[in-house]
Short mmCIF file of C-alpha atoms and ligand atoms in Angstrom, two decimals:
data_model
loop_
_atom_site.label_atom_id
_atom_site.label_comp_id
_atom_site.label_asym_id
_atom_site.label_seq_id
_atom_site.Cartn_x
_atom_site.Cartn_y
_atom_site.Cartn_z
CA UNK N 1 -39.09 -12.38 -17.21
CA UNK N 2 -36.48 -12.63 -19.50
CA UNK N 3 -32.43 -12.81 -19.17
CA UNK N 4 -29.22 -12.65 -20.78
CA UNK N 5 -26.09 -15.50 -20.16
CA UNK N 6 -22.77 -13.38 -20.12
CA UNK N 7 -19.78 -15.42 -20.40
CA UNK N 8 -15.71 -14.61 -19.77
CA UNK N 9 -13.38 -17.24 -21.44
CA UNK N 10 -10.18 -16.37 -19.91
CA UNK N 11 -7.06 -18.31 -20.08
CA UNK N 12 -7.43 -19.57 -16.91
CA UNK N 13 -10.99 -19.09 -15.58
CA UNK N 14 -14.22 -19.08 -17.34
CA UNK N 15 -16.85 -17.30 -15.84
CA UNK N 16 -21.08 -17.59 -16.39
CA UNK N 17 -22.89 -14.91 -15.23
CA UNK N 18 -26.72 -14.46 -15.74
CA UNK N 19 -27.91 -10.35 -16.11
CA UNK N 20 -31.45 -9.29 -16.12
CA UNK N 21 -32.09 -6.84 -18.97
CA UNK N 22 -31.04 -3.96 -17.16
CA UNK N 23 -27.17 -5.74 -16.75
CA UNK N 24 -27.81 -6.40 -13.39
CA UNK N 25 -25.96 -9.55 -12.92
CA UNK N 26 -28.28 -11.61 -10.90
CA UNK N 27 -25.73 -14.46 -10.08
CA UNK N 28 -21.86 -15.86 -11.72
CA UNK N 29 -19.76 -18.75 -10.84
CA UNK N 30 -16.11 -19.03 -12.22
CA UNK N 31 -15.13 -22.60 -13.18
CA UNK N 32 -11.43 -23.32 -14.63
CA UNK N 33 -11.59 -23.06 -18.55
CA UNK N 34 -11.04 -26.70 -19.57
CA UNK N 35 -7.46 -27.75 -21.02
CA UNK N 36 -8.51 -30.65 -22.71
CA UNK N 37 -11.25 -31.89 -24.62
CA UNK N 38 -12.62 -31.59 -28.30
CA UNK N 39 -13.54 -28.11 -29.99
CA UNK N 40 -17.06 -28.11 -28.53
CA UNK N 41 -15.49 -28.65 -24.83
CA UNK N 42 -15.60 -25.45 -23.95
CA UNK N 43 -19.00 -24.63 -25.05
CA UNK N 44 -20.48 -27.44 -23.70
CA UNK N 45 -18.73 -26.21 -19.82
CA UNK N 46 -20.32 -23.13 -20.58
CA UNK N 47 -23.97 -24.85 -20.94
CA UNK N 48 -23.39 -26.89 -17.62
CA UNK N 49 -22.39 -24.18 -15.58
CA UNK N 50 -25.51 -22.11 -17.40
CA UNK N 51 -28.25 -24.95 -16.34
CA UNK N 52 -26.58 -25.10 -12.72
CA UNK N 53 -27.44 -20.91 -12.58
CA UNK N 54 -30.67 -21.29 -14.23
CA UNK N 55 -31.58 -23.77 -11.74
CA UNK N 56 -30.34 -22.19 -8.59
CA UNK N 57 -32.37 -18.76 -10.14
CA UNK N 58 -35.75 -21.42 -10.72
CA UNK N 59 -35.21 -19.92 -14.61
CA UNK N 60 -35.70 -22.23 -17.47
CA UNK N 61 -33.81 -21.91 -20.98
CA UNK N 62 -36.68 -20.51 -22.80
CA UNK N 63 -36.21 -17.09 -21.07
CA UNK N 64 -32.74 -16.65 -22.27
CA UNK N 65 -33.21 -13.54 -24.86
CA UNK N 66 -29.20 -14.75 -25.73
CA UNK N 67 -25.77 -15.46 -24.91
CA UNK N 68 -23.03 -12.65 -25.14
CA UNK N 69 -19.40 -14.25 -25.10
CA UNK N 70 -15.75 -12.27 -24.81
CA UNK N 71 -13.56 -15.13 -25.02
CA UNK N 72 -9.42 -14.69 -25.17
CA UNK N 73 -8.31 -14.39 -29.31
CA UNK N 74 -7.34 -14.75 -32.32
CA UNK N 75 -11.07 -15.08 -33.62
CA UNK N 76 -12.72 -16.06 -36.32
CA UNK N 77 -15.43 -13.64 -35.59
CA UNK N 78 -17.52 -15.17 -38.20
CA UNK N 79 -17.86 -18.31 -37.41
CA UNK N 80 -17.55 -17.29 -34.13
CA UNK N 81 -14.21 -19.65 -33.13
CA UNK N 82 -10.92 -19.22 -31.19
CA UNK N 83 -8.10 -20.38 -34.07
CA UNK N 84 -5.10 -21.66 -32.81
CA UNK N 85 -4.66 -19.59 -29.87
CA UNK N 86 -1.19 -19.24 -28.21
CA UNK N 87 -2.71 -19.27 -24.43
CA UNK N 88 -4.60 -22.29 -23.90
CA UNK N 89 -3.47 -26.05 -24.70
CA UNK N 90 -7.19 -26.40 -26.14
CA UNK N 91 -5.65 -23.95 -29.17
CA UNK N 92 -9.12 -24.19 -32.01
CA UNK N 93 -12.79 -23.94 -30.06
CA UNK N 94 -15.99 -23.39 -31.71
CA UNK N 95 -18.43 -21.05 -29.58
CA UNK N 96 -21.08 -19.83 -31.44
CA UNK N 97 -22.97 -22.58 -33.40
CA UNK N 98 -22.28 -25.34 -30.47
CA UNK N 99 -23.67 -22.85 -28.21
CA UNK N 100 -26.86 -22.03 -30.41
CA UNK N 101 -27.73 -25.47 -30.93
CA UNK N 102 -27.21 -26.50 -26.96
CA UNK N 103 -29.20 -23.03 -26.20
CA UNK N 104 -31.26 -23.34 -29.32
CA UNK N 105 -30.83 -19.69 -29.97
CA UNK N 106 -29.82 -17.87 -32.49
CA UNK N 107 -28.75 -14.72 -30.62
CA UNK N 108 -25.18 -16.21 -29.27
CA UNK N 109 -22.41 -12.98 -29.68
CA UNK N 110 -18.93 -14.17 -29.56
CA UNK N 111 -16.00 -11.07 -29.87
CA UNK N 112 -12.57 -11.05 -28.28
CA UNK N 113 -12.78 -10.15 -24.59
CA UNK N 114 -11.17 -6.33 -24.47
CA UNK N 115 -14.12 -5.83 -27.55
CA UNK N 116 -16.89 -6.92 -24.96
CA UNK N 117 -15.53 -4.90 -22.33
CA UNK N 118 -15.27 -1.54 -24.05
CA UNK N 119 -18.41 -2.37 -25.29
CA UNK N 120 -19.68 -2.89 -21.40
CA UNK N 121 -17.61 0.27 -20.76
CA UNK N 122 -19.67 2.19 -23.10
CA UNK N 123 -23.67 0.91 -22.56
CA UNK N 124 -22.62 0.46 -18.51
CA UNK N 125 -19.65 2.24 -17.51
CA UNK N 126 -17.55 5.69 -17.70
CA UNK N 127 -17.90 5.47 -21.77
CA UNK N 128 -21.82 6.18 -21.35
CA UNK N 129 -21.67 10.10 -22.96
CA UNK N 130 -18.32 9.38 -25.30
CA UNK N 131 -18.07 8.12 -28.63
CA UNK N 132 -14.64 7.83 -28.91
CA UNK N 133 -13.12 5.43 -26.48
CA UNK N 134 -10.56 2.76 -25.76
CA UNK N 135 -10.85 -0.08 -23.52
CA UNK N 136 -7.28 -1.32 -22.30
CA UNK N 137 -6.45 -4.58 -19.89
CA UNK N 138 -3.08 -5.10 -18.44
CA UNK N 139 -3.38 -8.57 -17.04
CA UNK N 140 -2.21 -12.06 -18.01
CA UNK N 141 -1.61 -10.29 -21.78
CA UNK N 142 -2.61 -7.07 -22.80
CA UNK N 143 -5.19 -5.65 -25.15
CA UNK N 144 -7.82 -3.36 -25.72
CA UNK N 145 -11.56 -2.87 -27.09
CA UNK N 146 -11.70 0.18 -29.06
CA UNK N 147 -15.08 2.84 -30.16
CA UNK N 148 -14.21 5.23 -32.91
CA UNK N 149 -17.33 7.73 -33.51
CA UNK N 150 -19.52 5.66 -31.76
CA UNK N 151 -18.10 2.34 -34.00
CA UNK N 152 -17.05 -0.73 -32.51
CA UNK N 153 -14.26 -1.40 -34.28
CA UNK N 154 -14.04 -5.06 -35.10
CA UNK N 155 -11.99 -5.81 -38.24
CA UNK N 156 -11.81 -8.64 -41.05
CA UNK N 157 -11.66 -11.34 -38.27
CA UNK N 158 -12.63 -9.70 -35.37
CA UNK N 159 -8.88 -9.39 -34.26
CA UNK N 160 -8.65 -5.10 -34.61
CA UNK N 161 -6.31 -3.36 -32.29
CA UNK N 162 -4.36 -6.12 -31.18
CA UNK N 163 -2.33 -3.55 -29.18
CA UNK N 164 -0.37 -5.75 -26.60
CA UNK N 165 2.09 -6.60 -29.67
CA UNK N 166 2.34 -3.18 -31.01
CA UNK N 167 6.33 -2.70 -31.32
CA UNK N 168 7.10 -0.56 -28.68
CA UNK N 169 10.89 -0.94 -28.53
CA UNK N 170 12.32 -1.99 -31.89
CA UNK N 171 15.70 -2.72 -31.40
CA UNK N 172 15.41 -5.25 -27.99
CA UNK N 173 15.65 -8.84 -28.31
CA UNK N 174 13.19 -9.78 -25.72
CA UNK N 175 10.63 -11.68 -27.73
CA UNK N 176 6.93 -11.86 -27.00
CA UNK N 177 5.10 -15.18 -26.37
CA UNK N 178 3.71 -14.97 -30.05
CA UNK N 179 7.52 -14.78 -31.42
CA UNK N 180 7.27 -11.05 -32.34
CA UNK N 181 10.67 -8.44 -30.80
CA UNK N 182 9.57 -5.18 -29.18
CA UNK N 183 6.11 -6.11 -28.22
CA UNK N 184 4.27 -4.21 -25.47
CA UNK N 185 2.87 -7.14 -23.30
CA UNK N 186 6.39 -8.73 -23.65
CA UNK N 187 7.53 -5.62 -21.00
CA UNK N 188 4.12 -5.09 -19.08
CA UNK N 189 1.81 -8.25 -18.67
CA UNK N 190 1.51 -10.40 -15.98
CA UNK N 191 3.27 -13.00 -18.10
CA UNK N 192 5.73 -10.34 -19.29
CA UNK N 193 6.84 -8.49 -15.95
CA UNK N 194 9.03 -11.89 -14.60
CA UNK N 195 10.87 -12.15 -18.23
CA UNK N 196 11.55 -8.34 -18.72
CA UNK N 197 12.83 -7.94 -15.07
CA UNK N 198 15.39 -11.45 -16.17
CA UNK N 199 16.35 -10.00 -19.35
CA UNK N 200 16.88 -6.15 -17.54
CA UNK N 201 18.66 -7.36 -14.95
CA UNK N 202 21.20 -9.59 -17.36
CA UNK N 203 21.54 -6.33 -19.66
CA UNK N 204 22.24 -4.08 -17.01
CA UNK N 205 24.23 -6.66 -15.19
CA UNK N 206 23.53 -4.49 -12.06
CA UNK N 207 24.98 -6.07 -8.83
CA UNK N 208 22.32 -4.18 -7.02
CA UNK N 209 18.76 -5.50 -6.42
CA UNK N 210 20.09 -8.82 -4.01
CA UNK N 211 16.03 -9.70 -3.65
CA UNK N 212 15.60 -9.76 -7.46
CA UNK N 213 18.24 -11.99 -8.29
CA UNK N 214 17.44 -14.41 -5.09
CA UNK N 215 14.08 -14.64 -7.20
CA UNK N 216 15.24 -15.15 -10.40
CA UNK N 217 17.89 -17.58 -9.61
CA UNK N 218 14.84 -19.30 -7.83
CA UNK N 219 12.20 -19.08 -10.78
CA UNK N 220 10.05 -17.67 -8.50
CA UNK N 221 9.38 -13.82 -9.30
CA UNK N 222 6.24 -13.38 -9.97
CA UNK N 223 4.96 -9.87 -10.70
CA UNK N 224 2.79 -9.73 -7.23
CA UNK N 225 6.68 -10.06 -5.91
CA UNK N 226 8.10 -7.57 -7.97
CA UNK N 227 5.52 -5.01 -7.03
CA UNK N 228 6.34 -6.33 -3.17
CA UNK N 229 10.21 -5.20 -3.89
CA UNK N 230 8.83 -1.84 -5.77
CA UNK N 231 6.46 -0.83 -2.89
CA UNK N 232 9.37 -1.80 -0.61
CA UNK N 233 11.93 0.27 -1.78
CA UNK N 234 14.17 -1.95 -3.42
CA UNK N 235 16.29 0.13 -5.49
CA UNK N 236 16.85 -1.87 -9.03
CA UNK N 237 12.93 -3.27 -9.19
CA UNK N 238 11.97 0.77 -8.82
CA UNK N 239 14.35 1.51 -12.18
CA UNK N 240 12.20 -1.53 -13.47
CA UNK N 241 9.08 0.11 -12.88
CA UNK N 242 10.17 3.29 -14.32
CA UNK N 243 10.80 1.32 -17.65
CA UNK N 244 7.23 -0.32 -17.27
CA UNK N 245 6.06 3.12 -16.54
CA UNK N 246 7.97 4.81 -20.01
CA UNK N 247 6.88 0.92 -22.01
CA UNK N 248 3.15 1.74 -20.62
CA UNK N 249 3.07 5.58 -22.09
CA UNK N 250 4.35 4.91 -25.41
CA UNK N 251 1.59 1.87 -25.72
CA UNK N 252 -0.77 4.06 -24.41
CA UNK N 253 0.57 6.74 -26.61
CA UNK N 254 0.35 4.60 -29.79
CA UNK N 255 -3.01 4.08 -28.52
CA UNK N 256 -3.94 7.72 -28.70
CA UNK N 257 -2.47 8.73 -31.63
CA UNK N 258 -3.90 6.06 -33.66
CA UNK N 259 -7.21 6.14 -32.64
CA UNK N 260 -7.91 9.80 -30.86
CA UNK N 261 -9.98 8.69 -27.91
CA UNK N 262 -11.69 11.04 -25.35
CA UNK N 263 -11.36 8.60 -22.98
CA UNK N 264 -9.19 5.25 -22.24
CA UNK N 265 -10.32 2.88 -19.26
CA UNK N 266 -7.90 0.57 -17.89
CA UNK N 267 -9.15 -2.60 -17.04
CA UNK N 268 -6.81 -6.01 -15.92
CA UNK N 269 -5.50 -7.58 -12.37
CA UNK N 270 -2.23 -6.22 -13.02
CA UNK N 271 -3.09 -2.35 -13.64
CA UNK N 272 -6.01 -2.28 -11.26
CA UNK N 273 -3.69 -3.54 -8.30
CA UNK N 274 -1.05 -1.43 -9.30
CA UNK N 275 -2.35 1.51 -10.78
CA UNK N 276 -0.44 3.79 -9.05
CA UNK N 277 2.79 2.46 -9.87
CA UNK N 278 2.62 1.45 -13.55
CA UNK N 279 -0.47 3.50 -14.94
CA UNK N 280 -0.36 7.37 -13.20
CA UNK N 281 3.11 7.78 -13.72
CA UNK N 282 2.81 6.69 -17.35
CA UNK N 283 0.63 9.40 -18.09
CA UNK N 284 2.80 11.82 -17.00
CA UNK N 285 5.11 10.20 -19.91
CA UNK N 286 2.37 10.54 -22.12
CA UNK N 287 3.26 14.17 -24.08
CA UNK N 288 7.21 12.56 -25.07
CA UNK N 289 4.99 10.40 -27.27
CA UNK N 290 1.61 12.12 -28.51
CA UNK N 291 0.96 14.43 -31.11
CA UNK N 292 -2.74 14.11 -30.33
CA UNK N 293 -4.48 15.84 -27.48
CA UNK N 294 -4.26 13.28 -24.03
CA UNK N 295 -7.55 11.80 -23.02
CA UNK N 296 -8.94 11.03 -20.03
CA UNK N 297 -7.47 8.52 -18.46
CA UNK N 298 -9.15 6.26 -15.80
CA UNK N 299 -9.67 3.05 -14.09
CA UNK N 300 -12.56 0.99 -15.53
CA UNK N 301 -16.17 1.82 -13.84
CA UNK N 302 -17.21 -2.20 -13.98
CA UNK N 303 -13.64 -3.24 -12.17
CA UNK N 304 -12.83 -7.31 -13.23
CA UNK N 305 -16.67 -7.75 -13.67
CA UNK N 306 -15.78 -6.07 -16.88
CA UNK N 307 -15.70 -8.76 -19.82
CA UNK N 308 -18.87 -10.66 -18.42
CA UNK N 309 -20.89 -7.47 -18.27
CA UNK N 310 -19.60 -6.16 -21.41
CA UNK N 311 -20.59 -9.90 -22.91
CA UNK N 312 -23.83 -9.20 -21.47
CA UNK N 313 -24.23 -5.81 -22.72
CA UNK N 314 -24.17 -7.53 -26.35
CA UNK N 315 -27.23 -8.93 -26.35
CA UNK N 316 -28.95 -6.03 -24.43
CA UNK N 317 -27.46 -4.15 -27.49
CA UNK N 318 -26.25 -5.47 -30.04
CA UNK N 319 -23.39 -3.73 -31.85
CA UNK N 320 -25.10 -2.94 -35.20
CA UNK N 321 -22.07 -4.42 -37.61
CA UNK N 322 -22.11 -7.59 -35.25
CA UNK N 323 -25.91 -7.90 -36.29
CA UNK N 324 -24.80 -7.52 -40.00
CA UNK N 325 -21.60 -10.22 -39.52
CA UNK N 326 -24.31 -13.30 -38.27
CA UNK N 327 -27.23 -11.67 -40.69
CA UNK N 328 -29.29 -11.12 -37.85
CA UNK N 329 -31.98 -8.22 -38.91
ZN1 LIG J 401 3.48 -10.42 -29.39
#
């Protein structure tokens, strides 16, 4: 029998899964991506926690058909690194060549992690019958795969449709974590949600909302909190979420008009706990925004299992300009 090693390098966790040809995932584990170490570090974690699965499944390395990885950005997609990336302390990594020499395999697929999902979205998921459609996650960041005419769009470095710091409010001075004013994941990420409720609340200057402040004052909001005070009733974090809801249309909005989808899947902790607070009422923003027709709009099929499948789903089939990028025939 042979397999395929999927692989999730998130900010925080890094998870190994091992799929049978069919994507079944036959067993994961999630480790904590490493913070310190060389370039190789995190390759070499992902090789560990590989051998542990292949033993528990009695598998042995030479039935690995190859190694699929969606790994947080910026890329260089052709050598297949993480460069200088803002989210984890370990900012350069190599994946690809330490992980075909440990593997010694040639097949190893590295693209950023919203790429791998749409593309699991699209071989495994809702996207099956569509070839135009967008991937988007709303979690720590946000960002987004994206399929134009059955294309996986991938760009000079593999960094296309960085969409979490498209400008969606120009004239704000609430920067993002990369520096940038006006960016979307500044407003709507998990990371985002605590500093856009400070800065809103010091704008406004509202003496409402007594359970905000208490948090803020304390440093301890955290956006499972906010949605607490939302679902609770509290008055100023509801006209919060109503500006998350207008900041989530016009992303969503910029996604559709640049890119004309059939259908967007959301993926991400944040939207898929709160869907129904920050993602349905968005769409009803949607027409202020679009010239193009709206999509269908829906929750991801493969819920958080989403990257790792989708980094599965590379090998299985490979996306034919990733072939071309390594030379692969
Ligand atoms: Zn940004």
């Amino acid at each position: 029998m042979k397999y395929v090693v999927g692989v999730d390098v998130g900010a925080t966790n890094l998870r190994v899964g091992i799929y049978t040809l069919g994507c079944e995932l036959l067993k994961s584990t999630i480790v904590k991506t490493p913070t310190e170490g060389g370039p190789d570090r995190i390759s070499e974690v992902i090789y560990e926690v590989s051998i542990k699965l292949f033993n528990v499944l009695g598998l042995s390395k030479g039935q690995v058909v190859g190694i699929g990885v969606g790994t947080i950005g910026p890329l260089d997609i052709k050598k297949g690194e993480v460069i200088n990336t803002p989210n984890l302390p370990i900012r350069t990594f190599r994946l690809r060549e330490p992980l075909m020499r440990l593997f010694d395999n040639d097949r190893v697929f590295v693209v950023n992690d919203c790429v791998a999902g749409v593309w699991g979205e699209k071989l495994f998921g809702h996207g099956l019958n569509y070839g135009n459609t967008v991937y988007l996650t709303i979690s720590t960041g946000v960002g987004s795969g994206v399929i134009v005419d059955n294309n996986l769009l991938l760009g000079k470095d593999g960094n296309a449709h960085e969409v979490g710091h498209m400008v969606v409010r120009y004239d704000d001075s609430l920067r993002c974590s990369c520096g940038g004013v006006g960016h979307w994941e500044a407003y709507t990420s998990g990371k985002g949600i605590p500093r856009f409720v400070k800065y809103y609340v010091e704008k406004v200057g509202s003496t409402r909302g007594t359970a905000l402040r208490e948090l803020l004052l304390s440093n301890s909001l955290s956006p499972e909190k906010f949605f607490d005070l939302v679902r609770g009733g509290d008055g100023v974090a509801n006209e919060i979420c109503n500006e998350i809801c207008k900041i989530n249309a016009a992303g969503l909005a910029n996604i559709i008009n640049a890119y004309d989808p059939e259908l967007i899947t959301i993926g991400g902790s944040v939207a898929l706990t709160n869907y129904e607070l920050i993602i349905r009422p968005a769409i009803n923003y949607l027409h202020i925004y679009t010239i193009n027709r709206v999509p269908e709009i829906k929750p991801t099929k493969l819920g958080n299992e989403v990257v790792l499948k989708g980094a599965a789903s590379l090998v299985i089939k490979p996306p034919k300009n990733l072939l071309e990028i390594y030379g692969i025939p």
